[in-house]
PDB file of C-alpha atoms in Angstrom:
ATOM      1  CA  MET A   1      84.020 111.502 105.290  1.00 66.00           C
ATOM      2  CA  ALA A   2      82.514 114.195 107.470  1.00 73.00           C
ATOM      3  CA  ALA A   3      84.163 112.598 110.491  1.00 85.00           C
ATOM      4  CA  THR A   4      87.620 113.105 109.024  1.00 85.00           C
ATOM      5  CA  ILE A   5      86.872 116.764 108.334  1.00 86.00           C
ATOM      6  CA  VAL A   6      85.628 117.237 111.889  1.00 91.00           C
ATOM      7  CA  VAL A   7      88.642 115.426 113.389  1.00 91.00           C
ATOM      8  CA  LEU A   8      91.315 117.205 111.292  1.00 91.00           C
ATOM      9  CA  PRO A   9      91.702 120.229 113.624  1.00 92.00           C
ATOM     10  CA  PHE A  10      92.781 117.884 116.449  1.00 93.00           C
ATOM     11  CA  PRO A  11      95.867 116.469 114.659  1.00 93.00           C
ATOM     12  CA  THR A  12      96.596 119.944 113.318  1.00 91.00           C
ATOM     13  CA  GLU A  13      96.664 121.295 116.886  1.00 93.00           C
ATOM     14  CA  MET A  14      98.927 118.391 117.879  1.00 93.00           C
ATOM     15  CA  VAL A  15     101.342 119.412 115.099  1.00 91.00           C
ATOM     16  CA  GLY A  16     101.631 122.820 116.769  1.00 91.00           C
ATOM     17  CA  GLY A  17     102.183 121.303 120.198  1.00 92.00           C
ATOM     18  CA  TYR A  18     104.329 118.242 119.497  1.00 89.00           C
ATOM     19  CA  GLY A  19     105.931 119.071 116.147  1.00 82.00           C
ATOM     20  CA  GLU A  20     107.908 116.221 114.602  1.00 86.00           C
ATOM     21  CA  ASP A  21     106.834 113.526 117.086  1.00 91.00           C
ATOM     22  CA  ARG A  22     106.316 110.336 115.042  1.00 93.00           C
ATOM     23  CA  PHE A  23     102.840 109.653 116.473  1.00 94.00           C
ATOM     24  CA  THR A  24     101.729 113.189 115.599  1.00 94.00           C
ATOM     25  CA  VAL A  25     103.039 112.872 112.040  1.00 95.00           C
ATOM     26  CA  VAL A  26     101.325 109.506 111.538  1.00 96.00           C
ATOM     27  CA  LEU A  27      98.066 110.771 113.036  1.00 95.00           C
ATOM     28  CA  TYR A  28      98.074 113.866 110.813  1.00 95.00           C
ATOM     29  CA  ILE A  29      98.894 112.022 107.599  1.00 96.00           C
ATOM     30  CA  GLY A  30      96.527 109.202 108.569  1.00 96.00           C
ATOM     31  CA  THR A  31      93.645 111.634 108.994  1.00 95.00           C
ATOM     32  CA  ILE A  32      94.306 113.161 105.581  1.00 95.00           C
ATOM     33  CA  LEU A  33      94.604 109.647 104.119  1.00 96.00           C
ATOM     34  CA  ALA A  34      91.244 108.643 105.623  1.00 95.00           C
ATOM     35  CA  SER A  35      89.622 111.724 104.094  1.00 94.00           C
ATOM     36  CA  SER A  36      91.206 111.020 100.706  1.00 93.00           C
ATOM     37  CA  ALA A  37      90.127 107.368 100.839  1.00 93.00           C
ATOM     38  CA  CYS A  38      86.550 108.438 101.565  1.00 92.00           C
ATOM     39  CA  LEU A  39      86.617 110.849  98.622  1.00 90.00           C
ATOM     40  CA  THR A  40      88.012 108.122  96.379  1.00 91.00           C
ATOM     41  CA  ALA A  41      85.310 105.684  97.495  1.00 91.00           C
ATOM     42  CA  LEU A  42      82.654 108.323  96.895  1.00 90.00           C
ATOM     43  CA  SER A  43      84.051 108.956  93.411  1.00 87.00           C
ATOM     44  CA  VAL A  44      83.968 105.242  92.614  1.00 89.00           C
ATOM     45  CA  ALA A  45      80.433 104.906  93.992  1.00 90.00           C
ATOM     46  CA  ILE A  46      79.166 107.767  91.835  1.00 89.00           C
ATOM     47  CA  ARG A  47      81.062 107.083  88.606  1.00 87.00           C
ATOM     48  CA  GLY A  48      81.636 103.343  88.896  1.00 85.00           C
ATOM     49  CA  ARG A  49      85.368 103.782  88.294  1.00 78.00           C
ATOM     50  CA  LEU A  50      88.316 105.853  89.429  1.00 76.00           C
ATOM     51  CA  VAL A  51      88.172 109.343  87.986  1.00 72.00           C
ATOM     52  CA  GLY A  52      90.936 111.912  87.886  1.00 68.00           C
ATOM     53  CA  GLY A  53      93.719 111.795  90.429  1.00 77.00           C
ATOM     54  CA  ALA A  54      91.656 110.467  93.327  1.00 80.00           C
ATOM     55  CA  GLY A  55      93.244 107.024  93.342  1.00 86.00           C
ATOM     56  CA  SER A  56      96.777 108.228  92.776  1.00 89.00           C
ATOM     57  CA  MET A  57      96.511 110.811  95.548  1.00 92.00           C
ATOM     58  CA  THR A  58      95.181 108.214  97.990  1.00 93.00           C
ATOM     59  CA  ALA A  59      97.926 105.756  97.023  1.00 92.00           C
ATOM     60  CA  LEU A  60     100.624 108.402  97.467  1.00 95.00           C
ATOM     61  CA  LEU A  61      99.198 109.405 100.853  1.00 96.00           C
ATOM     62  CA  ALA A  62      99.304 105.745 101.917  1.00 97.00           C
ATOM     63  CA  LEU A  63     102.929 105.571 100.804  1.00 97.00           C
ATOM     64  CA  ALA A  64     103.707 108.816 102.662  1.00 97.00           C
ATOM     65  CA  LEU A  65     102.104 107.374 105.802  1.00 97.00           C
ATOM     66  CA  LEU A  66     104.249 104.231 105.581  1.00 97.00           C
ATOM     67  CA  VAL A  67     107.422 106.231 104.969  1.00 97.00           C
ATOM     68  CA  ALA A  68     106.671 108.613 107.856  1.00 96.00           C
ATOM     69  CA  ALA A  69     105.860 105.720 110.181  1.00 96.00           C
ATOM     70  CA  PHE A  70     108.833 103.490 109.427  1.00 96.00           C
ATOM     71  CA  VAL A  71     111.692 105.725 108.270  1.00 95.00           C
ATOM     72  CA  PRO A  72     113.166 107.645 111.205  1.00 90.00           C
ATOM     73  CA  GLY A  73     113.541 111.382 110.800  1.00 92.00           C
ATOM     74  CA  VAL A  74     111.413 111.765 107.670  1.00 95.00           C
ATOM     75  CA  GLY A  75     108.388 113.340 109.369  1.00 93.00           C
ATOM     76  CA  TYR A  76     106.198 115.622 107.292  1.00 94.00           C
ATOM     77  CA  THR A  77     108.727 115.581 104.454  1.00 96.00           C
ATOM     78  CA  ALA A  78     107.040 112.341 103.353  1.00 96.00           C
ATOM     79  CA  LEU A  79     104.151 114.495 102.124  1.00 96.00           C
ATOM     80  CA  LEU A  80     106.433 115.720  99.331  1.00 97.00           C
ATOM     81  CA  LEU A  81     105.569 112.412  97.633  1.00 96.00           C
ATOM     82  CA  LEU A  82     102.287 114.085  96.681  1.00 94.00           C
ATOM     83  CA  PHE A  83     104.200 116.024  94.023  1.00 95.00           C
ATOM     84  CA  LEU A  84     104.440 112.715  92.151  1.00 94.00           C
ATOM     85  CA  ALA A  85     100.648 112.649  91.638  1.00 91.00           C
ATOM     86  CA  PRO A  86     100.709 113.905  88.020  1.00 91.00           C
ATOM     87  CA  LEU A  87     103.313 111.289  87.105  1.00 91.00           C
ATOM     88  CA  VAL A  88     101.376 108.486  88.807  1.00 88.00           C
ATOM     89  CA  GLU A  89      98.178 109.636  87.115  1.00 87.00           C
ATOM     90  CA  ARG A  90      99.828 109.608  83.678  1.00 87.00           C
ATOM     91  CA  LEU A  91     101.170 106.112  84.323  1.00 86.00           C
ATOM     92  CA  TRP A  92      97.725 104.979  85.477  1.00 79.00           C
ATOM     93  CA  GLN A  93      96.125 106.376  82.328  1.00 79.00           C
ATOM     94  CA  ARG A  94      98.714 104.634  80.192  1.00 81.00           C
ATOM     95  CA  TRP A  95      98.487 101.219  81.867  1.00 74.00           C
ATOM     96  CA  ARG A  96      94.915 100.973  83.111  1.00 67.00           C
ATOM     97  CA  PRO A  97      94.187  97.348  84.067  1.00 60.00           C
ATOM     98  CA  GLY A  98      91.101  97.236  81.815  1.00 58.00           C
ATOM     99  CA  ASP A  99      93.148  98.178  78.733  1.00 51.00           C
ATOM    100  CA  TRP A 100      95.490  95.189  78.815  1.00 48.00           C
ATOM    101  CA  ALA A 101      94.943  92.495  76.229  1.00 46.00           C
ATOM    102  CA  ALA A 102      93.908  89.185  77.754  1.00 42.00           C
TER     103      ALA A 102
END
């Protein structure tokens, strides 16, 4: 996780220099996704399960990365998907895989 924190200023500087270039967008969102994935893994390692919005945030960042990479012209607007985190978290709490009757 520390590596993603150390690397983050590099993509941030690229945002200032290259703006909406697709590679820059994917690198920036990918770095944030890597950091979020590390935090999610750390949360699972400590608690033994997903806690809070860690999983939903990581999933939404992965979706934002895919949208930014494959939909032309979307760019950083894909990060607006993160506003769906409370909704995704409520859905996850409602339909947790462990709560389904076998």
